[in-house]
Coordinates of N, CA, C and O in Angstrom, one line a residue:
M195 N 20.0 37.0 34.4 CA 18.7 36.9 33.6 C 17.9 35.8 34.2 O 18.3 34.6 34.4
P196 N 16.6 36.0 34.5 CA 15.7 35.0 35.0 C 15.5 33.9 34.0 O 15.5 34.1 32.8
A197 N 15.3 32.7 34.5 CA 15.0 31.5 33.6 C 13.6 31.7 33.0 O 12.7 32.2 33.6
A198 N 13.5 31.3 31.7 CA 12.2 31.4 31.0 C 11.2 30.4 31.7 O 11.6 29.3 32.1
S199 N 10.0 30.8 31.9 CA 9.0 29.9 32.5 C 8.5 29.0 31.4 O 8.4 29.3 30.2
A200 N 8.1 27.8 31.8 CA 7.5 26.8 30.9 C 6.1 27.3 30.4 O 5.4 28.0 31.2
P201 N 5.8 27.0 29.2 CA 4.5 27.4 28.7 C 3.4 26.7 29.4 O 3.6 25.6 29.9
V202 N 2.2 27.4 29.5 CA 1.0 26.7 30.1 C 0.6 25.6 29.2 O 0.1 24.6 29.6
F203 N 0.7 25.8 27.9 CA 0.2 24.9 26.9 C 1.1 24.9 25.6 O 1.5 26.0 25.3
R204 N 1.4 23.8 25.0 CA 2.1 23.7 23.8 C 1.2 23.0 22.8 O 0.7 21.9 23.0
L205 N 1.1 23.6 21.6 CA 0.4 23.0 20.5 C 1.4 22.7 19.4 O 2.2 23.6 19.0
Y206 N 1.4 21.4 18.9 CA 2.2 21.0 17.8 C 1.3 20.9 16.6 O 0.2 20.3 16.7
L207 N 1.7 21.5 15.5 CA 0.9 21.4 14.2 C 1.8 20.7 13.2 O 2.8 21.2 12.8
L208 N 1.3 19.5 12.8 CA 2.1 18.7 11.9 C 1.2 18.5 10.6 O 0.1 17.9 10.7
R209 N 1.7 19.0 9.5 CA 1.0 18.8 8.3 C 1.4 17.4 7.8 O 2.6 17.1 7.9
H210 N 0.5 16.6 7.3 CA 0.9 15.3 6.8 C 2.0 15.4 5.8 O 2.1 16.4 5.1
A211 N 2.8 14.4 5.7 CA 3.9 14.4 4.7 C 3.4 14.2 3.3 O 2.2 14.0 3.1
K212 N 4.3 14.4 2.4 CA 3.9 14.4 0.9 C 3.2 13.1 0.5 O 3.7 12.0 0.8
A213 N 2.1 13.3 -0.1 CA 1.2 12.2 -0.5 C 1.3 12.0 -2.0 O 1.5 12.9 -2.8
A214 N 1.0 10.7 -2.4 CA 0.9 10.4 -3.8 C -0.4 10.9 -4.4 O -1.3 11.2 -3.6
W215 N -0.4 11.1 -5.7 CA -1.6 11.5 -6.3 C -2.6 10.4 -6.3 O -2.2 9.2 -6.2
A216 N -3.9 10.7 -6.3 CA -4.9 9.6 -6.2 C -4.8 8.8 -7.5 O -4.6 9.3 -8.6
L217 N -4.9 7.5 -7.3 CA -5.0 6.6 -8.5 C -6.4 6.7 -9.1 O -7.3 7.1 -8.4
P218 N -6.6 6.2 -10.3 CA -7.9 6.3 -10.9 C -8.9 5.5 -10.0 O -8.7 4.4 -9.6
G219 N -10.0 6.2 -9.7 CA -11.0 5.6 -8.9 C -10.8 5.7 -7.4 O -11.6 5.3 -6.6
Q220 N -9.6 6.1 -7.0 CA -9.2 6.2 -5.5 C -9.8 7.5 -4.9 O -9.7 8.6 -5.5
K221 N -10.3 7.4 -3.7 CA -10.8 8.6 -3.0 C -9.6 9.3 -2.4 O -8.6 8.7 -2.1
D222 N -9.8 10.6 -2.3 CA -8.7 11.5 -1.7 C -8.4 11.0 -0.3 O -7.2 10.9 0.1
F223 N -9.4 10.6 0.4 CA -9.2 10.1 1.8 C -8.2 8.9 1.8 O -7.5 8.8 2.8
D224 N -8.1 8.1 0.8 CA -7.3 6.9 0.8 C -5.9 7.1 0.2 O -5.2 6.1 0.1
R225 N -5.6 8.3 -0.2 CA -4.2 8.6 -0.7 C -3.2 8.2 0.4 O -3.3 8.6 1.5
T226 N -2.1 7.6 -0.1 CA -1.0 7.2 0.8 C 0.2 8.2 0.6 O 0.2 9.0 -0.3
L227 N 1.1 8.1 1.6 CA 2.3 8.9 1.4 C 3.1 8.3 0.2 O 3.1 7.1 0.0
D228 N 3.8 9.2 -0.5 CA 4.7 8.6 -1.6 C 6.0 8.4 -0.9 O 6.2 8.5 0.3
D229 N 7.0 7.9 -1.7 CA 8.3 7.6 -1.1 C 9.0 8.7 -0.4 O 9.5 8.6 0.7
T230 N 8.9 9.9 -1.0 CA 9.4 11.1 -0.3 C 8.7 11.4 1.0 O 9.3 11.7 2.0
G231 N 7.4 11.2 1.0 CA 6.6 11.5 2.1 C 6.9 10.5 3.3 O 7.1 10.9 4.4
Y232 N 7.1 9.2 3.0 CA 7.5 8.3 4.0 C 8.9 8.7 4.6 O 9.0 8.7 5.8
A233 N 9.8 9.1 3.8 CA 11.2 9.5 4.3 C 11.1 10.8 5.1 O 11.7 10.9 6.1
D234 N 10.3 11.7 4.6 CA 10.1 13.0 5.3 C 9.5 12.8 6.6 O 9.9 13.5 7.6
A235 N 8.5 12.0 6.7 CA 7.8 11.8 8.0 C 8.8 11.2 9.0 O 8.8 11.6 10.2
E236 N 9.6 10.3 8.6 CA 10.6 9.7 9.5 C 11.6 10.7 9.9 O 12.0 10.8 11.1
I237 N 12.1 11.6 9.0 CA 13.1 12.6 9.3 C 12.5 13.5 10.4 O 13.2 13.8 11.4
V238 N 11.3 14.1 10.2 CA 10.7 15.0 11.1 C 10.4 14.4 12.4 O 10.7 14.9 13.5
A239 N 9.9 13.1 12.4 CA 9.6 12.4 13.7 C 10.9 12.2 14.5 O 10.9 12.4 15.7
D240 N 12.0 11.8 13.8 CA 13.3 11.6 14.5 C 13.8 12.9 15.0 O 14.3 12.9 16.1
M241 N 13.7 14.0 14.2 CA 14.2 15.3 14.7 C 13.4 15.7 16.0 O 14.0 16.2 16.9
A242 N 12.1 15.5 15.9 CA 11.2 15.9 17.1 C 11.6 15.1 18.3 O 11.7 15.7 19.4
A243 N 11.8 13.8 18.1 CA 12.2 13.0 19.3 C 13.5 13.4 19.8 O 13.7 13.5 21.0
D244 N 14.5 13.7 18.9 CA 15.8 14.1 19.4 C 15.8 15.4 20.1 O 16.6 15.6 21.0
K245 N 14.9 16.3 19.8 CA 14.8 17.6 20.4 C 13.8 17.6 21.6 O 13.6 18.6 22.3
G246 N 13.3 16.4 21.9 CA 12.4 16.3 23.1 C 11.0 16.9 22.8 O 10.3 17.3 23.8
L247 N 10.6 17.1 21.6 CA 9.3 17.7 21.3 C 8.3 16.5 21.2 O 8.0 16.0 20.2
R248 N 7.7 16.2 22.4 CA 6.8 15.1 22.6 C 5.5 15.5 23.1 O 5.4 16.1 24.2
P249 N 4.4 15.3 22.4 CA 3.1 15.6 22.9 C 2.6 14.6 23.9 O 3.0 13.5 23.9
D250 N 1.7 15.1 24.7 CA 0.9 14.2 25.6 C -0.1 13.4 24.8 O -0.5 12.3 25.2
L251 N -0.6 14.0 23.8 CA -1.7 13.4 23.0 C -1.5 13.9 21.5 O -1.2 15.0 21.3
V252 N -1.7 12.9 20.6 CA -1.8 13.2 19.2 C -3.2 13.1 18.7 O -3.8 12.0 18.9
L253 N -3.7 14.1 18.1 CA -5.0 14.1 17.4 C -4.8 14.1 15.9 O -4.2 15.0 15.4
C254 N -5.2 13.0 15.3 CA -4.8 12.8 13.9 C -6.1 12.6 13.0 O -7.0 11.9 13.4
S255 N -6.1 13.2 11.9 CA -7.1 13.0 10.9 C -7.1 11.5 10.5 O -6.1 10.8 10.6
T256 N -8.3 11.0 10.2 CA -8.4 9.6 9.8 C -7.9 9.3 8.4 O -7.9 8.1 8.0
A257 N -7.6 10.3 7.6 CA -7.1 10.1 6.2 C -5.8 9.2 6.3 O -5.0 9.4 7.2
V258 N -5.7 8.4 5.3 CA -4.6 7.4 5.3 C -3.2 8.1 5.4 O -2.4 7.7 6.2
R259 N -3.0 9.2 4.7 CA -1.7 9.9 4.7 C -1.4 10.5 6.0 O -0.2 10.6 6.4
C260 N -2.4 10.9 6.8 CA -2.2 11.5 8.1 C -1.9 10.3 9.1 O -1.0 10.5 9.9
R261 N -2.6 9.2 9.0 CA -2.3 8.1 9.9 C -0.9 7.6 9.7 O -0.2 7.3 10.6
Q262 N -0.4 7.5 8.4 CA 0.9 7.1 8.1 C 2.0 8.1 8.7 O 3.0 7.6 9.2
T263 N 1.7 9.3 8.6 CA 2.6 10.4 9.2 C 2.7 10.2 10.7 O 3.7 10.2 11.3
A264 N 1.5 10.0 11.3 CA 1.5 9.8 12.8 C 2.2 8.5 13.2 O 2.9 8.5 14.3
E265 N 2.2 7.5 12.4 CA 2.9 6.3 12.8 C 4.4 6.4 12.8 O 5.1 5.8 13.6
A266 N 4.9 7.4 12.0 CA 6.3 7.7 12.1 C 6.7 8.2 13.5 O 7.7 7.9 14.0
L267 N 5.8 9.0 14.0 CA 6.0 9.6 15.4 C 6.1 8.4 16.4 O 6.9 8.4 17.3
R268 N 5.1 7.5 16.3 CA 5.1 6.4 17.2 C 6.4 5.6 17.1 O 7.0 5.2 18.2
R269 N 6.9 5.4 15.9 CA 8.2 4.6 15.8 C 9.4 5.4 16.4 O 10.3 4.8 17.0
S270 N 9.4 6.7 16.3 CA 10.5 7.5 16.7 C 10.4 7.9 18.2 O 11.4 8.0 18.9
M271 N 9.2 8.0 18.8 CA 9.0 8.4 20.1 C 8.8 7.3 21.1 O 9.6 7.0 22.0
T272 N 7.7 6.6 21.0 CA 7.4 5.5 21.8 C 6.2 4.8 21.3 O 5.2 5.4 20.8
E273 N 6.1 3.5 21.4 CA 5.0 2.7 21.0 C 3.7 3.1 21.8 O 2.6 2.8 21.4
E274 N 3.9 3.6 23.0 CA 2.8 4.0 23.9 C 2.2 5.4 23.5 O 1.3 5.9 24.2
L275 N 2.8 6.1 22.5 CA 2.3 7.4 22.1 C 0.8 7.3 21.9 O 0.3 6.5 21.2
D276 N 0.0 8.2 22.6 CA -1.4 8.2 22.6 C -1.9 9.0 21.3 O -1.8 10.2 21.2
I277 N -2.3 8.2 20.3 CA -2.8 8.8 19.0 C -4.3 8.5 19.0 O -4.7 7.3 19.0
R278 N -5.0 9.5 18.8 CA -6.5 9.4 18.7 C -6.9 9.9 17.3 O -6.5 11.0 16.9
Y279 N -7.6 9.1 16.6 CA -8.0 9.4 15.2 C -9.4 10.1 15.2 O -10.3 9.6 15.9
V280 N -9.4 11.3 14.6 CA -10.6 12.2 14.7 C -11.1 12.4 13.3 O -10.4 13.1 12.5
D281 N -12.3 11.9 12.9 CA -12.9 12.0 11.6 C -13.0 13.5 11.2 O -12.7 13.8 10.0
E282 N -13.4 14.4 12.1 CA -13.6 15.8 11.8 C -12.4 16.5 11.3 O -12.5 17.6 10.7
L283 N -11.2 16.0 11.6 CA -10.0 16.7 11.1 C -9.7 16.5 9.6 O -8.9 17.2 9.1
Y284 N -10.4 15.5 9.0 CA -10.2 15.3 7.6 C -10.7 16.4 6.7 O -10.0 16.9 5.9
S285 N -11.9 16.9 7.0 CA -12.5 17.9 6.2 C -12.9 19.2 7.0 O -13.6 20.0 6.4
G286 N -12.5 19.2 8.2 CA -13.0 20.3 9.1 C -12.3 21.6 8.8 O -11.2 21.7 8.3
S287 N -13.0 22.7 9.1 CA -12.5 24.0 9.0 C -11.6 24.3 10.1 O -11.4 23.6 11.1
A288 N -10.9 25.5 10.1 CA -10.1 26.0 11.2 C -10.9 26.0 12.5 O -10.4 25.7 13.5
N289 N -12.2 26.4 12.4 CA -13.0 26.5 13.6 C -13.2 25.1 14.2 O -13.2 24.9 15.4
V290 N -13.4 24.1 13.4 CA -13.5 22.7 13.8 C -12.2 22.3 14.5 O -12.3 21.7 15.6
Y291 N -11.1 22.6 13.9 CA -9.8 22.2 14.6 C -9.7 22.9 15.9 O -9.3 22.3 16.9
R292 N -10.0 24.2 16.0 CA -9.9 25.0 17.2 C -10.8 24.4 18.3 O -10.4 24.3 19.5
D293 N -12.0 24.0 17.9 CA -13.0 23.4 18.9 C -12.4 22.1 19.4 O -12.5 21.8 20.6
I294 N -11.9 21.3 18.5 CA -11.3 20.0 18.9 C -10.1 20.2 19.9 O -10.0 19.6 20.9
I295 N -9.2 21.1 19.5 CA -8.1 21.4 20.4 C -8.5 21.9 21.8 O -8.1 21.4 22.8
G296 N -9.5 22.8 21.8 CA -9.9 23.4 23.0 C -10.8 22.5 23.9 O -10.9 22.8 25.1
S297 N -11.3 21.4 23.3 CA -12.1 20.5 24.1 C -11.4 19.4 24.8 O -12.0 18.6 25.4
Q298 N -10.0 19.4 24.6 CA -9.3 18.3 25.2 C -9.1 18.5 26.7 O -9.2 19.6 27.3
D299 N -8.7 17.4 27.4 CA -8.5 17.4 28.9 C -7.5 18.6 29.3 O -6.4 18.6 28.8
P300 N -8.0 19.5 30.2 CA -7.1 20.6 30.6 C -5.8 20.1 31.3 O -4.9 20.9 31.5
A301 N -5.8 18.9 31.7 CA -4.5 18.4 32.4 C -3.4 18.1 31.4 O -2.2 18.1 31.7
L302 N -3.7 18.1 30.1 CA -2.7 17.9 29.0 C -2.0 19.2 28.8 O -2.6 20.2 28.6
S303 N -0.7 19.1 28.8 CA 0.1 20.3 28.5 C 0.6 20.4 27.1 O 1.1 21.5 26.7
A304 N 0.5 19.4 26.3 CA 1.0 19.4 25.0 C 0.2 18.5 24.1 O 0.1 17.3 24.3
I305 N -0.4 19.1 23.0 CA -1.2 18.3 22.1 C -0.6 18.5 20.7 O -0.2 19.7 20.3
M306 N -0.6 17.5 19.9 CA -0.2 17.6 18.5 C -1.4 17.3 17.6 O -2.2 16.4 17.9
V307 N -1.6 18.1 16.6 CA -2.6 17.8 15.6 C -1.9 17.5 14.3 O -1.0 18.2 13.8
V308 N -2.2 16.3 13.7 CA -1.7 15.9 12.4 C -2.9 16.0 11.5 O -3.9 15.4 11.6
G309 N -2.8 17.0 10.6 CA -3.9 17.4 9.7 C -3.5 17.9 8.4 O -2.4 17.5 7.8
H310 N -4.4 18.7 7.8 CA -4.3 19.0 6.4 C -4.2 20.6 6.2 O -4.7 21.3 7.0
N311 N -3.6 20.9 5.1 CA -3.7 22.3 4.7 C -4.9 22.5 3.9 O -5.4 21.6 3.3
P312 N -5.5 23.7 3.9 CA -4.9 25.0 4.3 C -5.1 25.2 5.8 O -4.6 26.2 6.4
V313 N -5.8 24.3 6.5 CA -6.2 24.6 7.9 C -5.0 24.7 8.8 O -4.9 25.6 9.6
I314 N -4.0 23.8 8.7 CA -2.8 23.8 9.5 C -2.1 25.2 9.4 O -1.8 25.8 10.4
E315 N -2.0 25.6 8.2 CA -1.3 26.9 7.9 C -2.2 28.1 8.5 O -1.6 29.0 9.0
D316 N -3.5 28.0 8.3 CA -4.3 29.1 8.8 C -4.2 29.2 10.3 O -4.2 30.4 10.8
I317 N -4.2 28.1 11.0 CA -4.1 28.2 12.4 C -2.7 28.7 12.8 O -2.6 29.6 13.7
L318 N -1.6 28.3 12.2 CA -0.3 28.8 12.5 C -0.3 30.3 12.3 O 0.2 31.1 13.2
R319 N -0.8 30.8 11.2 CA -0.8 32.3 10.9 C -1.6 33.0 11.9 O -1.3 34.1 12.3
D320 N -2.7 32.4 12.3 CA -3.6 33.1 13.2 C -3.0 33.2 14.6 O -3.1 34.3 15.2
V321 N -2.3 32.2 15.1 CA -1.8 32.2 16.5 C -0.5 32.8 16.7 O -0.2 33.3 17.8
I322 N 0.4 32.8 15.6 CA 1.7 33.4 15.8 C 1.8 34.7 15.0 O 2.8 35.5 15.2
G323 N 0.9 35.0 14.1 CA 0.9 36.3 13.4 C 1.6 36.1 12.0 O 2.4 35.2 11.8
E324 N 1.2 36.9 11.1 CA 1.7 36.8 9.7 C 3.2 37.0 9.6 O 3.9 36.2 8.9
D325 N 3.8 37.9 10.3 CA 5.2 38.2 10.2 C 6.0 37.0 10.7 O 6.9 36.5 10.0
A326 N 5.7 36.4 11.8 CA 6.4 35.2 12.3 C 6.2 34.0 11.4 O 7.1 33.3 11.2
A327 N 5.0 33.8 10.9 CA 4.7 32.7 10.0 C 5.5 32.9 8.7 O 6.0 31.9 8.2
N328 N 5.6 34.1 8.2 CA 6.3 34.3 7.0 C 7.8 34.0 7.1 O 8.4 33.6 6.1
K329 N 8.3 34.1 8.3 CA 9.7 33.8 8.5 C 10.0 32.3 8.3 O 11.1 31.9 7.9
V330 N 9.1 31.5 8.7 CA 9.3 30.0 8.5 C 8.6 29.4 7.4 O 9.0 28.3 6.9
A331 N 7.5 30.0 6.9 CA 6.6 29.4 5.9 C 6.2 30.4 4.9 O 5.0 30.4 4.5
A332 N 7.1 31.2 4.4 CA 6.7 32.2 3.4 C 6.1 31.7 2.2 O 5.2 32.3 1.6
A333 N 6.5 30.5 1.7 CA 6.0 29.9 0.5 C 4.9 28.9 0.8 O 4.5 28.1 0.0
G334 N 4.4 28.9 2.1 CA 3.3 28.0 2.5 C 3.9 27.0 3.5 O 5.1 26.9 3.6
Y335 N 3.0 26.3 4.1 CA 3.3 25.3 5.1 C 3.6 24.0 4.4 O 2.8 23.3 3.8
P336 N 4.9 23.6 4.3 CA 5.3 22.4 3.5 C 4.8 21.1 4.1 O 4.6 20.9 5.3
P337 N 4.5 20.1 3.2 CA 4.1 18.8 3.7 C 5.2 18.3 4.7 O 6.4 18.4 4.4
G338 N 4.8 17.7 5.8 CA 5.7 17.1 6.7 C 6.3 18.0 7.7 O 7.1 17.6 8.6
A339 N 6.0 19.3 7.6 CA 6.6 20.3 8.6 C 5.9 20.3 9.9 O 4.7 20.0 9.9
L340 N 6.6 20.6 10.9 CA 6.1 20.6 12.3 C 6.4 21.9 13.0 O 7.6 22.3 13.0
A341 N 5.4 22.5 13.5 CA 5.5 23.8 14.3 C 5.2 23.4 15.8 O 4.2 22.7 16.0
A342 N 6.0 24.0 16.7 CA 5.6 23.9 18.1 C 5.4 25.3 18.6 O 6.2 26.2 18.4
I343 N 4.2 25.5 19.1 CA 3.7 26.9 19.5 C 3.4 26.9 21.0 O 2.7 26.0 21.5
D344 N 4.0 27.8 21.7 CA 3.8 27.9 23.2 C 2.8 29.0 23.5 O 2.8 30.1 22.8
F345 N 1.9 28.7 24.5 CA 0.9 29.6 24.9 C 1.0 29.9 26.4 O 1.3 29.0 27.2
K346 N 0.7 31.1 26.8 CA 0.7 31.5 28.2 C -0.7 31.2 28.8 O -0.8 31.1 30.1
T347 N -1.7 31.0 28.0 CA -3.0 30.5 28.5 C -3.5 29.4 27.7 O -3.1 29.2 26.5
R348 N -4.4 28.6 28.2 CA -4.9 27.4 27.5 C -6.0 27.8 26.5 O -6.8 28.8 26.7
P349 N -6.1 27.1 25.4 CA -7.2 27.3 24.5 C -8.5 26.9 25.2 O -8.5 25.9 26.0
R350 N -9.6 27.6 24.9 CA -10.9 27.2 25.4 C -12.0 27.8 24.6 O -11.8 28.8 23.9
D351 N -13.1 27.1 24.6 CA -14.3 27.6 23.9 C -14.0 27.9 22.4 O -14.5 28.8 21.8
G352 N -13.2 27.0 21.8 CA -12.9 27.2 20.4 C -11.9 28.4 20.1 O -11.8 28.8 18.9
I353 N -11.4 29.0 21.1 CA -10.5 30.1 20.9 C -9.0 29.7 21.2 O -8.8 29.2 22.3
L354 N -8.1 29.9 20.2 CA -6.7 29.7 20.5 C -6.1 31.1 20.7 O -6.2 32.0 19.9
P355 N -5.5 31.3 21.9 CA -4.9 32.6 22.2 C -3.6 32.8 21.3 O -3.2 31.9 20.6
Q356 N -3.1 34.0 21.4 CA -1.8 34.3 20.7 C -0.7 33.4 21.3 O -0.7 33.3 22.5
G357 N 0.1 32.9 20.4 CA 1.2 32.1 20.9 C 2.5 32.5 20.3 O 2.6 33.5 19.5
I358 N 3.6 31.8 20.7 CA 4.9 32.1 20.2 C 5.5 30.8 19.6 O 5.4 29.8 20.2
L359 N 6.1 30.9 18.4 CA 6.7 29.8 17.8 C 7.9 29.4 18.6 O 8.9 30.2 18.7
A360 N 7.9 28.2 19.1 CA 9.0 27.7 20.0 C 10.0 26.9 19.1 O 11.2 26.8 19.4
A361 N 9.5 26.2 18.1 CA 10.3 25.4 17.2 C 9.6 25.2 15.9 O 8.4 25.2 15.8
W362 N 10.5 25.0 14.9 CA 10.0 24.7 13.5 C 10.9 23.6 13.0 O 12.1 23.7 13.0
L363 N 10.3 22.5 12.5 CA 11.1 21.4 11.9 C 10.6 21.1 10.5 O 9.4 20.9 10.4
G364 N 11.5 21.2 9.6 CA 11.1 21.0 8.2 C 11.6 19.7 7.7 O 12.7 19.2 8.2
P365 N 10.9 19.0 6.8 CA 11.4 17.8 6.3 C 12.7 17.9 5.5 O 13.4 16.9 5.3
D366 N 13.1 19.1 5.2 CA 14.4 19.4 4.5 C 15.6 19.4 5.5 O 16.7 19.7 5.2
G367 N 15.2 19.1 6.8 CA 16.2 19.1 7.9 C 16.4 20.4 8.5 O 17.2 20.6 9.5
R368 N 15.7 21.4 8.0 CA 15.8 22.8 8.6 C 15.0 22.9 9.9 O 13.9 22.4 9.9
S369 N 15.6 23.5 10.9 CA 14.9 23.7 12.1 C 15.2 25.0 12.6 O 16.2 25.7 12.2
R370 N 14.3 25.5 13.5 CA 14.5 26.8 14.1 C 14.1 26.7 15.6 O 13.3 25.9 16.0

């Protein structure tokens, strides 16, 4: 049997971990992870590091809960992890996410997006198809879950090609 070829591009989709409810007068943007979210972010980051799921670049929403989730990756992987904070990922649509992903340096072979639902789930369902998405996220994309999607061609011009789910890591310790 021939060896599987490496993907041309890998996209990691990480939904921020579980966040606390907003305090009176607190903006949604400023919500922090709750205790479960902190623990889940560390679990998924450690699992990703152990499995060698390491992006070349992390694109992270500027919302506090996303930044806290991304910091767990830095602690588990390397202090030199390139994390770039992108304002548009906070309230951007799936098209905004696609444009941001497609506009990155073509020399990068693996990018992670740390963002928000429903956009993270919408992109997952769009690029791997409903059937494959339902196998891992039938009840929705859980907070703190990480999908690794492999592509045979690079995203460009705001278009993400069809991909194949290469890995799924859930904060419950479930992986695929």
